[in-house]
Amino acid sequence: MNRRARSLAALFAGLAAAFTVTAGTAQAAPDPDVFILSAPQGPCQAAGDNGVNGGVFADYDCNPILVNYGLFVEPTYGSFDDVYIATLVDEPACEAVGDNGVNEGVWSDYQCVVGTVPSGYLLLVSN
């Protein structure tokens, strides 16, 4: 085998070893990847914190998207009832976020309740 062939063989062997997963090896938790809503940074983080504290999300990220931040979550798939996630500006916005969570399997049911302070619709989720 010539020098170049030996180098390529060594490279491929190293790559194969790097991608081999052995039993008992801890895997990194998946990155939050389910999009829930778009909001300014503060409300995005508040919604993420509400979801984590309520057992809805295992983890979340608020990543910059266009003009706001996108809330990306890792669902727990656990059981929870009427967990407050966020206050949305109007009922269609609340229903859009609620539907997004249902469609992505983050929660199985939601309700949009008229809020008083701050004004808007409160998104409550259940699974």
Short mmCIF file of N, CA, C and O in Angstrom, two decimals:
data_model
loop_
_atom_site.label_atom_id
_atom_site.label_comp_id
_atom_site.label_asym_id
_atom_site.label_seq_id
_atom_site.Cartn_x
_atom_site.Cartn_y
_atom_site.Cartn_z
N MET A 1 0.86 -1.17 0.00
CA MET A 1 0.00 0.00 0.00
C MET A 1 0.91 1.24 0.00
O MET A 1 1.86 1.29 0.77
N ASN A 2 0.62 2.20 -0.85
CA ASN A 2 1.45 3.40 -0.90
C ASN A 2 1.12 4.34 0.26
O ASN A 2 0.15 4.14 1.00
N ARG A 3 1.92 5.36 0.39
CA ARG A 3 1.78 6.29 1.52
C ARG A 3 0.42 6.98 1.54
O ARG A 3 -0.20 7.10 2.58
N ARG A 4 -0.06 7.41 0.38
CA ARG A 4 -1.37 8.09 0.32
C ARG A 4 -2.49 7.13 0.71
O ARG A 4 -3.41 7.51 1.44
N ALA A 5 -2.46 5.90 0.25
CA ALA A 5 -3.48 4.92 0.59
C ALA A 5 -3.47 4.63 2.08
O ALA A 5 -4.52 4.49 2.71
N ARG A 6 -2.28 4.54 2.69
CA ARG A 6 -2.19 4.30 4.14
C ARG A 6 -2.76 5.49 4.90
O ARG A 6 -3.46 5.32 5.90
N SER A 7 -2.49 6.71 4.44
CA SER A 7 -3.02 7.91 5.09
C SER A 7 -4.54 7.95 5.03
O SER A 7 -5.21 8.26 6.01
N LEU A 8 -5.09 7.63 3.86
CA LEU A 8 -6.55 7.60 3.71
C LEU A 8 -7.16 6.51 4.57
O LEU A 8 -8.20 6.72 5.21
N ALA A 9 -6.55 5.36 4.63
CA ALA A 9 -7.05 4.26 5.46
C ALA A 9 -7.06 4.66 6.92
O ALA A 9 -8.01 4.39 7.67
N ALA A 10 -5.97 5.31 7.36
CA ALA A 10 -5.90 5.76 8.75
C ALA A 10 -6.96 6.81 9.04
O ALA A 10 -7.60 6.80 10.10
N LEU A 11 -7.17 7.72 8.08
CA LEU A 11 -8.18 8.75 8.25
C LEU A 11 -9.57 8.14 8.39
O LEU A 11 -10.33 8.48 9.30
N PHE A 12 -9.92 7.22 7.51
CA PHE A 12 -11.24 6.59 7.56
C PHE A 12 -11.42 5.74 8.82
O PHE A 12 -12.49 5.71 9.41
N ALA A 13 -10.37 5.08 9.26
CA ALA A 13 -10.45 4.31 10.50
C ALA A 13 -10.70 5.23 11.68
O ALA A 13 -11.50 4.93 12.57
N GLY A 14 -10.03 6.39 11.69
CA GLY A 14 -10.24 7.35 12.77
C GLY A 14 -11.65 7.92 12.76
O GLY A 14 -12.28 8.07 13.80
N LEU A 15 -12.14 8.23 11.57
CA LEU A 15 -13.51 8.73 11.47
C LEU A 15 -14.52 7.68 11.91
O LEU A 15 -15.49 7.99 12.61
N ALA A 16 -14.32 6.45 11.52
CA ALA A 16 -15.23 5.38 11.92
C ALA A 16 -15.23 5.22 13.42
O ALA A 16 -16.28 5.05 14.05
N ALA A 17 -14.07 5.31 14.04
CA ALA A 17 -13.99 5.18 15.50
C ALA A 17 -14.68 6.37 16.18
O ALA A 17 -15.34 6.21 17.20
N ALA A 18 -14.53 7.55 15.59
CA ALA A 18 -15.14 8.74 16.19
C ALA A 18 -16.66 8.68 16.16
O ALA A 18 -17.33 9.21 17.04
N PHE A 19 -17.23 8.03 15.13
CA PHE A 19 -18.68 7.98 15.00
C PHE A 19 -19.29 6.71 15.57
O PHE A 19 -20.49 6.54 15.53
N THR A 20 -18.48 5.82 16.11
CA THR A 20 -19.01 4.60 16.70
C THR A 20 -19.48 4.90 18.11
O THR A 20 -18.77 5.50 18.90
N VAL A 21 -20.70 4.50 18.42
CA VAL A 21 -21.26 4.70 19.75
C VAL A 21 -21.26 3.35 20.45
O VAL A 21 -21.79 2.37 19.94
N THR A 22 -20.65 3.33 21.62
CA THR A 22 -20.61 2.08 22.38
C THR A 22 -21.69 2.10 23.44
O THR A 22 -22.12 3.15 23.90
N ALA A 23 -22.14 0.91 23.84
CA ALA A 23 -23.18 0.80 24.86
C ALA A 23 -22.67 1.43 26.15
O ALA A 23 -21.53 1.26 26.54
N GLY A 24 -23.54 2.17 26.81
CA GLY A 24 -23.20 2.78 28.08
C GLY A 24 -22.58 4.17 27.93
O GLY A 24 -22.30 4.83 28.90
N THR A 25 -22.30 4.62 26.73
CA THR A 25 -21.75 5.94 26.52
C THR A 25 -22.88 6.96 26.61
O THR A 25 -23.88 6.82 25.94
N ALA A 26 -22.69 7.96 27.45
CA ALA A 26 -23.72 8.99 27.60
C ALA A 26 -23.79 9.82 26.33
O ALA A 26 -22.78 10.19 25.75
N GLN A 27 -25.00 10.10 25.90
CA GLN A 27 -25.23 10.92 24.72
C GLN A 27 -25.64 12.32 25.18
O GLN A 27 -26.33 12.47 26.18
N ALA A 28 -25.24 13.31 24.43
CA ALA A 28 -25.65 14.68 24.74
C ALA A 28 -27.15 14.81 24.53
O ALA A 28 -27.73 14.18 23.65
N ALA A 29 -27.77 15.62 25.37
CA ALA A 29 -29.20 15.88 25.23
C ALA A 29 -29.45 16.57 23.89
O ALA A 29 -28.64 17.37 23.46
N PRO A 30 -30.56 16.26 23.24
CA PRO A 30 -30.83 16.92 21.97
C PRO A 30 -31.05 18.41 22.16
O PRO A 30 -31.52 18.85 23.20
N ASP A 31 -30.66 19.18 21.18
CA ASP A 31 -30.90 20.62 21.23
C ASP A 31 -32.39 20.89 21.09
O ASP A 31 -33.08 20.19 20.36
N PRO A 32 -32.88 21.92 21.81
CA PRO A 32 -34.28 22.29 21.61
C PRO A 32 -34.51 22.63 20.14
O PRO A 32 -33.82 23.47 19.58
N ASP A 33 -35.49 21.96 19.54
CA ASP A 33 -35.66 22.16 18.11
C ASP A 33 -37.09 22.31 17.65
O ASP A 33 -37.35 22.43 16.47
N VAL A 34 -38.04 22.33 18.56
CA VAL A 34 -39.44 22.49 18.19
C VAL A 34 -39.81 23.96 18.36
O VAL A 34 -39.74 24.51 19.46
N PHE A 35 -40.19 24.61 17.25
CA PHE A 35 -40.55 26.02 17.29
C PHE A 35 -41.95 26.20 17.88
O PHE A 35 -42.89 25.52 17.48
N ILE A 36 -42.06 27.13 18.83
CA ILE A 36 -43.35 27.39 19.49
C ILE A 36 -43.89 28.78 19.14
O ILE A 36 -45.03 28.92 18.76
N LEU A 37 -43.08 29.83 19.32
CA LEU A 37 -43.58 31.18 19.09
C LEU A 37 -42.45 32.14 18.78
O LEU A 37 -41.28 31.83 18.99
N SER A 38 -42.83 33.31 18.30
CA SER A 38 -41.92 34.41 18.03
C SER A 38 -42.32 35.57 18.93
O SER A 38 -43.49 35.92 19.00
N ALA A 39 -41.32 36.15 19.63
CA ALA A 39 -41.61 37.25 20.56
C ALA A 39 -40.32 38.02 20.82
O ALA A 39 -39.23 37.52 20.52
N PRO A 40 -40.42 39.21 21.40
CA PRO A 40 -39.20 39.89 21.85
C PRO A 40 -38.45 39.01 22.85
O PRO A 40 -39.02 38.09 23.45
N GLN A 41 -37.17 39.30 23.06
CA GLN A 41 -36.33 38.43 23.87
C GLN A 41 -36.87 38.19 25.28
O GLN A 41 -36.91 37.05 25.74
N GLY A 42 -37.31 39.23 25.98
CA GLY A 42 -37.81 39.07 27.35
C GLY A 42 -39.02 38.14 27.43
O GLY A 42 -39.01 37.17 28.20
N PRO A 43 -40.07 38.40 26.65
CA PRO A 43 -41.22 37.50 26.65
C PRO A 43 -40.88 36.08 26.17
O PRO A 43 -41.46 35.11 26.65
N CYS A 44 -39.94 35.96 25.24
CA CYS A 44 -39.53 34.64 24.78
C CYS A 44 -38.92 33.85 25.94
O CYS A 44 -39.28 32.70 26.18
N GLN A 45 -38.01 34.49 26.67
CA GLN A 45 -37.38 33.81 27.81
C GLN A 45 -38.38 33.52 28.92
O GLN A 45 -38.33 32.46 29.55
N ALA A 46 -39.32 34.43 29.14
CA ALA A 46 -40.35 34.20 30.17
C ALA A 46 -41.20 32.99 29.80
O ALA A 46 -41.50 32.15 30.65
N ALA A 47 -41.59 32.88 28.52
CA ALA A 47 -42.39 31.73 28.07
C ALA A 47 -41.59 30.44 28.23
O ALA A 47 -42.13 29.42 28.66
N GLY A 48 -40.31 30.48 27.89
CA GLY A 48 -39.46 29.30 28.06
C GLY A 48 -39.34 28.90 29.52
O GLY A 48 -39.46 27.72 29.87
N ASP A 49 -39.12 29.88 30.40
CA ASP A 49 -39.03 29.61 31.84
C ASP A 49 -40.34 29.04 32.37
O ASP A 49 -40.35 28.10 33.17
N ASN A 50 -41.47 29.63 31.92
CA ASN A 50 -42.78 29.13 32.36
C ASN A 50 -42.96 27.67 31.96
O ASN A 50 -43.46 26.86 32.75
N GLY A 51 -42.56 27.33 30.74
CA GLY A 51 -42.68 25.95 30.28
C GLY A 51 -41.80 24.98 31.04
O GLY A 51 -42.22 23.88 31.38
N VAL A 52 -40.57 25.39 31.32
CA VAL A 52 -39.66 24.53 32.10
C VAL A 52 -40.19 24.36 33.52
O VAL A 52 -40.27 23.24 34.04
N ASN A 53 -40.57 25.47 34.16
CA ASN A 53 -41.07 25.41 35.54
C ASN A 53 -42.36 24.61 35.65
O ASN A 53 -42.62 24.00 36.69
N GLY A 54 -43.17 24.60 34.59
CA GLY A 54 -44.43 23.86 34.60
C GLY A 54 -44.31 22.42 34.12
O GLY A 54 -45.30 21.71 34.03
N GLY A 55 -43.09 21.99 33.77
CA GLY A 55 -42.89 20.62 33.33
C GLY A 55 -43.29 20.36 31.88
O GLY A 55 -43.42 19.21 31.47
N VAL A 56 -43.47 21.42 31.09
CA VAL A 56 -43.85 21.28 29.69
C VAL A 56 -42.61 21.10 28.81
O VAL A 56 -42.60 20.28 27.90
N PHE A 57 -41.55 21.87 29.11
CA PHE A 57 -40.31 21.82 28.34
C PHE A 57 -39.19 21.26 29.21
O PHE A 57 -39.05 21.65 30.37
N ALA A 58 -38.36 20.41 28.62
CA ALA A 58 -37.16 19.96 29.30
C ALA A 58 -36.08 21.03 29.21
O ALA A 58 -35.26 21.19 30.10
N ASP A 59 -36.10 21.77 28.10
CA ASP A 59 -35.11 22.81 27.85
C ASP A 59 -35.66 23.72 26.75
O ASP A 59 -36.60 23.34 26.06
N TYR A 60 -35.08 24.90 26.62
CA TYR A 60 -35.49 25.81 25.55
C TYR A 60 -34.34 26.72 25.16
O TYR A 60 -33.38 26.88 25.90
N ASP A 61 -34.48 27.31 23.99
CA ASP A 61 -33.57 28.35 23.51
C ASP A 61 -34.42 29.45 22.91
O ASP A 61 -35.43 29.18 22.27
N CYS A 62 -33.98 30.69 23.10
CA CYS A 62 -34.57 31.83 22.40
C CYS A 62 -33.52 32.31 21.41
O CYS A 62 -32.50 32.88 21.81
N ASN A 63 -33.75 32.02 20.15
CA ASN A 63 -32.79 32.36 19.10
C ASN A 63 -33.31 33.50 18.25
O ASN A 63 -34.49 33.54 17.92
N PRO A 64 -32.41 34.44 17.88
CA PRO A 64 -32.83 35.54 17.01
C PRO A 64 -33.36 35.03 15.67
O PRO A 64 -32.75 34.17 15.05
N ILE A 65 -34.53 35.52 15.29
CA ILE A 65 -35.12 35.22 13.97
C ILE A 65 -35.72 36.51 13.45
O ILE A 65 -36.46 37.17 14.16
N LEU A 66 -35.42 36.88 12.26
CA LEU A 66 -35.94 38.09 11.62
C LEU A 66 -35.97 39.27 12.58
O LEU A 66 -34.95 39.84 12.89
N VAL A 67 -37.14 39.64 13.10
CA VAL A 67 -37.26 40.83 13.95
C VAL A 67 -37.47 40.49 15.43
O VAL A 67 -37.47 41.39 16.25
N ASN A 68 -37.67 39.25 15.76
CA ASN A 68 -37.91 38.82 17.14
C ASN A 68 -36.98 37.67 17.51
O ASN A 68 -35.98 37.43 16.85
N TYR A 69 -37.38 36.95 18.55
CA TYR A 69 -36.68 35.75 18.97
C TYR A 69 -37.65 34.58 18.84
O TYR A 69 -38.83 34.72 19.14
N GLY A 70 -37.15 33.46 18.40
CA GLY A 70 -37.96 32.26 18.28
C GLY A 70 -37.75 31.38 19.49
O GLY A 70 -36.61 31.14 19.90
N LEU A 71 -38.86 30.94 20.08
CA LEU A 71 -38.79 30.00 21.20
C LEU A 71 -38.75 28.59 20.64
O LEU A 71 -39.71 28.13 20.03
N PHE A 72 -37.63 27.92 20.83
CA PHE A 72 -37.43 26.54 20.41
C PHE A 72 -37.31 25.69 21.66
O PHE A 72 -36.56 26.03 22.58
N VAL A 73 -38.08 24.61 21.71
CA VAL A 73 -38.17 23.82 22.95
C VAL A 73 -37.86 22.35 22.71
O VAL A 73 -37.96 21.85 21.60
N GLU A 74 -37.52 21.69 23.81
CA GLU A 74 -37.41 20.24 23.86
C GLU A 74 -38.54 19.79 24.79
O GLU A 74 -38.50 20.05 25.99
N PRO A 75 -39.60 19.16 24.26
CA PRO A 75 -40.75 18.77 25.08
C PRO A 75 -40.39 17.70 26.11
O PRO A 75 -39.48 16.90 25.90
N THR A 76 -41.13 17.70 27.21
CA THR A 76 -40.96 16.64 28.22
C THR A 76 -41.84 15.44 27.90
O THR A 76 -41.55 14.34 28.35
N TYR A 77 -42.93 15.66 27.18
CA TYR A 77 -43.95 14.64 26.91
C TYR A 77 -44.55 14.10 28.20
O TYR A 77 -45.09 13.01 28.24
N GLY A 78 -44.47 14.90 29.27
CA GLY A 78 -45.01 14.50 30.56
C GLY A 78 -46.48 14.89 30.68
O GLY A 78 -47.14 15.28 29.73
N SER A 79 -46.96 14.77 31.90
CA SER A 79 -48.34 15.11 32.21
C SER A 79 -48.36 16.45 32.95
O SER A 79 -47.60 16.64 33.91
N PHE A 80 -49.20 17.37 32.50
CA PHE A 80 -49.33 18.67 33.14
C PHE A 80 -50.71 19.22 32.80
O PHE A 80 -51.30 18.85 31.79
N ASP A 81 -51.22 20.09 33.67
CA ASP A 81 -52.55 20.67 33.49
C ASP A 81 -52.51 22.18 33.61
O ASP A 81 -52.02 22.72 34.61
N ASP A 82 -53.07 22.85 32.61
CA ASP A 82 -53.26 24.31 32.62
C ASP A 82 -52.00 25.07 33.03
O ASP A 82 -52.04 25.95 33.89
N VAL A 83 -50.89 24.76 32.40
CA VAL A 83 -49.64 25.48 32.66
C VAL A 83 -49.64 26.76 31.82
O VAL A 83 -49.82 26.71 30.61
N TYR A 84 -49.43 27.88 32.49
CA TYR A 84 -49.37 29.17 31.80
C TYR A 84 -48.04 29.26 31.05
O TYR A 84 -46.97 29.09 31.64
N ILE A 85 -48.11 29.55 29.75
CA ILE A 85 -46.91 29.69 28.93
C ILE A 85 -46.63 31.15 28.62
O ILE A 85 -45.53 31.63 28.83
N ALA A 86 -47.61 31.88 28.09
CA ALA A 86 -47.38 33.26 27.68
C ALA A 86 -48.69 34.02 27.55
O ALA A 86 -49.76 33.41 27.46
N THR A 87 -48.58 35.33 27.51
CA THR A 87 -49.72 36.19 27.19
C THR A 87 -49.52 36.69 25.77
O THR A 87 -48.49 37.29 25.45
N LEU A 88 -50.50 36.42 24.92
CA LEU A 88 -50.44 36.81 23.52
C LEU A 88 -51.36 37.99 23.29
O LEU A 88 -52.35 38.17 23.98
N VAL A 89 -51.05 38.78 22.26
CA VAL A 89 -51.73 40.04 22.01
C VAL A 89 -53.21 39.90 21.70
O VAL A 89 -54.02 40.73 22.11
N ASP A 90 -53.60 38.83 21.00
CA ASP A 90 -55.02 38.64 20.67
C ASP A 90 -55.31 37.14 20.55
O ASP A 90 -54.41 36.31 20.61
N GLU A 91 -56.59 36.83 20.41
CA GLU A 91 -57.00 35.44 20.37
C GLU A 91 -56.42 34.67 19.18
O GLU A 91 -55.95 33.54 19.36
N PRO A 92 -56.40 35.24 17.97
CA PRO A 92 -55.79 34.49 16.85
C PRO A 92 -54.31 34.17 17.10
O PRO A 92 -53.85 33.08 16.75
N ALA A 93 -53.57 35.09 17.69
CA ALA A 93 -52.16 34.83 17.99
C ALA A 93 -52.03 33.71 19.02
O ALA A 93 -51.18 32.83 18.90
N CYS A 94 -52.88 33.74 20.04
CA CYS A 94 -52.87 32.71 21.07
C CYS A 94 -53.21 31.35 20.47
O CYS A 94 -52.54 30.35 20.76
N GLU A 95 -54.23 31.31 19.63
CA GLU A 95 -54.62 30.04 19.01
C GLU A 95 -53.55 29.51 18.07
O GLU A 95 -53.33 28.31 17.97
N ALA A 96 -52.84 30.41 17.39
CA ALA A 96 -51.76 29.98 16.50
C ALA A 96 -50.65 29.29 17.28
O ALA A 96 -50.15 28.23 16.88
N VAL A 97 -50.28 29.87 18.42
CA VAL A 97 -49.24 29.26 19.26
C VAL A 97 -49.75 27.96 19.86
O VAL A 97 -49.04 26.95 19.90
N GLY A 98 -51.00 27.97 20.33
CA GLY A 98 -51.58 26.75 20.89
C GLY A 98 -51.63 25.63 19.87
O GLY A 98 -51.25 24.49 20.17
N ASP A 99 -52.06 25.95 18.65
CA ASP A 99 -52.10 24.95 17.58
C ASP A 99 -50.71 24.45 17.24
O ASP A 99 -50.51 23.26 16.97
N ASN A 100 -49.73 25.36 17.24
CA ASN A 100 -48.36 24.97 16.94
C ASN A 100 -47.87 23.92 17.94
O ASN A 100 -47.26 22.92 17.55
N GLY A 101 -48.13 24.13 19.22
CA GLY A 101 -47.73 23.16 20.24
C GLY A 101 -48.43 21.82 20.08
O GLY A 101 -47.82 20.77 20.27
N VAL A 102 -49.72 21.84 19.73
CA VAL A 102 -50.46 20.60 19.50
C VAL A 102 -49.89 19.87 18.28
O VAL A 102 -49.62 18.67 18.32
N ASN A 103 -49.71 20.61 17.18
CA ASN A 103 -49.22 20.01 15.94
C ASN A 103 -47.83 19.41 16.10
O ASN A 103 -47.49 18.44 15.43
N GLU A 104 -47.00 19.99 16.96
CA GLU A 104 -45.64 19.51 17.18
C GLU A 104 -45.56 18.48 18.31
O GLU A 104 -44.49 18.00 18.62
N GLY A 105 -46.70 18.17 18.95
CA GLY A 105 -46.72 17.16 20.00
C GLY A 105 -46.17 17.62 21.34
O GLY A 105 -45.85 16.80 22.20
N VAL A 106 -46.07 18.94 21.56
CA VAL A 106 -45.55 19.46 22.81
C VAL A 106 -46.60 19.37 23.91
O VAL A 106 -46.31 19.07 25.06
N TRP A 107 -47.85 19.64 23.55
CA TRP A 107 -48.98 19.49 24.46
C TRP A 107 -50.14 18.95 23.65
O TRP A 107 -50.17 19.03 22.43
N SER A 108 -51.13 18.39 24.33
CA SER A 108 -52.26 17.80 23.62
C SER A 108 -53.48 18.71 23.59
O SER A 108 -54.38 18.51 22.78
N ASP A 109 -53.52 19.69 24.49
CA ASP A 109 -54.68 20.56 24.58
C ASP A 109 -54.23 21.93 25.08
O ASP A 109 -53.22 22.05 25.77
N TYR A 110 -55.01 22.94 24.76
CA TYR A 110 -54.71 24.29 25.24
C TYR A 110 -56.00 25.08 25.32
O TYR A 110 -57.02 24.71 24.75
N GLN A 111 -55.92 26.19 26.04
CA GLN A 111 -57.02 27.14 26.05
C GLN A 111 -56.44 28.55 26.08
O GLN A 111 -55.36 28.78 26.63
N CYS A 112 -57.14 29.46 25.45
CA CYS A 112 -56.78 30.87 25.44
C CYS A 112 -57.81 31.61 26.30
O CYS A 112 -58.99 31.64 25.97
N VAL A 113 -57.33 32.16 27.39
CA VAL A 113 -58.20 32.80 28.37
C VAL A 113 -57.93 34.30 28.35
O VAL A 113 -56.77 34.73 28.34
N VAL A 114 -58.99 35.10 28.36
CA VAL A 114 -58.83 36.55 28.39
C VAL A 114 -58.13 36.94 29.68
O VAL A 114 -58.57 36.59 30.77
N GLY A 115 -57.01 37.66 29.54
CA GLY A 115 -56.25 38.12 30.70
C GLY A 115 -56.66 39.52 31.10
O GLY A 115 -57.33 40.22 30.35
N THR A 116 -56.24 39.92 32.27
CA THR A 116 -56.55 41.26 32.73
C THR A 116 -55.30 42.13 32.77
O THR A 116 -55.28 43.22 32.25
N VAL A 117 -54.24 41.64 33.42
CA VAL A 117 -53.00 42.41 33.49
C VAL A 117 -51.85 41.48 33.15
O VAL A 117 -51.65 40.50 33.86
N PRO A 118 -51.05 41.66 32.15
CA PRO A 118 -51.29 42.63 31.09
C PRO A 118 -52.42 42.15 30.20
O PRO A 118 -52.77 40.98 30.20
N SER A 119 -52.96 43.06 29.44
CA SER A 119 -54.09 42.69 28.59
C SER A 119 -53.62 41.75 27.49
O SER A 119 -52.48 41.79 27.04
N GLY A 120 -54.49 40.88 27.08
CA GLY A 120 -54.17 39.90 26.06
C GLY A 120 -54.82 38.58 26.41
O GLY A 120 -55.71 38.49 27.26
N TYR A 121 -54.36 37.54 25.73
CA TYR A 121 -54.90 36.19 25.96
C TYR A 121 -53.83 35.32 26.57
O TYR A 121 -52.71 35.23 26.07
N LEU A 122 -54.18 34.67 27.67
CA LEU A 122 -53.27 33.78 28.37
C LEU A 122 -53.33 32.40 27.74
O LEU A 122 -54.42 31.84 27.58
N LEU A 123 -52.18 31.84 27.36
CA LEU A 123 -52.10 30.50 26.80
C LEU A 123 -51.84 29.52 27.94
O LEU A 123 -50.82 29.59 28.61
N LEU A 124 -52.82 28.64 28.16
CA LEU A 124 -52.70 27.58 29.18
C LEU A 124 -52.68 26.25 28.45
O LEU A 124 -53.53 25.99 27.60
N VAL A 125 -51.71 25.39 28.78
CA VAL A 125 -51.54 24.14 28.05
C VAL A 125 -51.64 22.94 28.98
O VAL A 125 -51.33 23.03 30.17
N SER A 126 -52.07 21.82 28.42
CA SER A 126 -52.22 20.57 29.18
C SER A 126 -51.78 19.39 28.31
O SER A 126 -51.78 19.46 27.09
N ASN A 127 -51.43 18.31 28.97
CA ASN A 127 -51.05 17.10 28.26
C ASN A 127 -51.52 15.90 29.08
O ASN A 127 -51.35 15.82 30.25
#
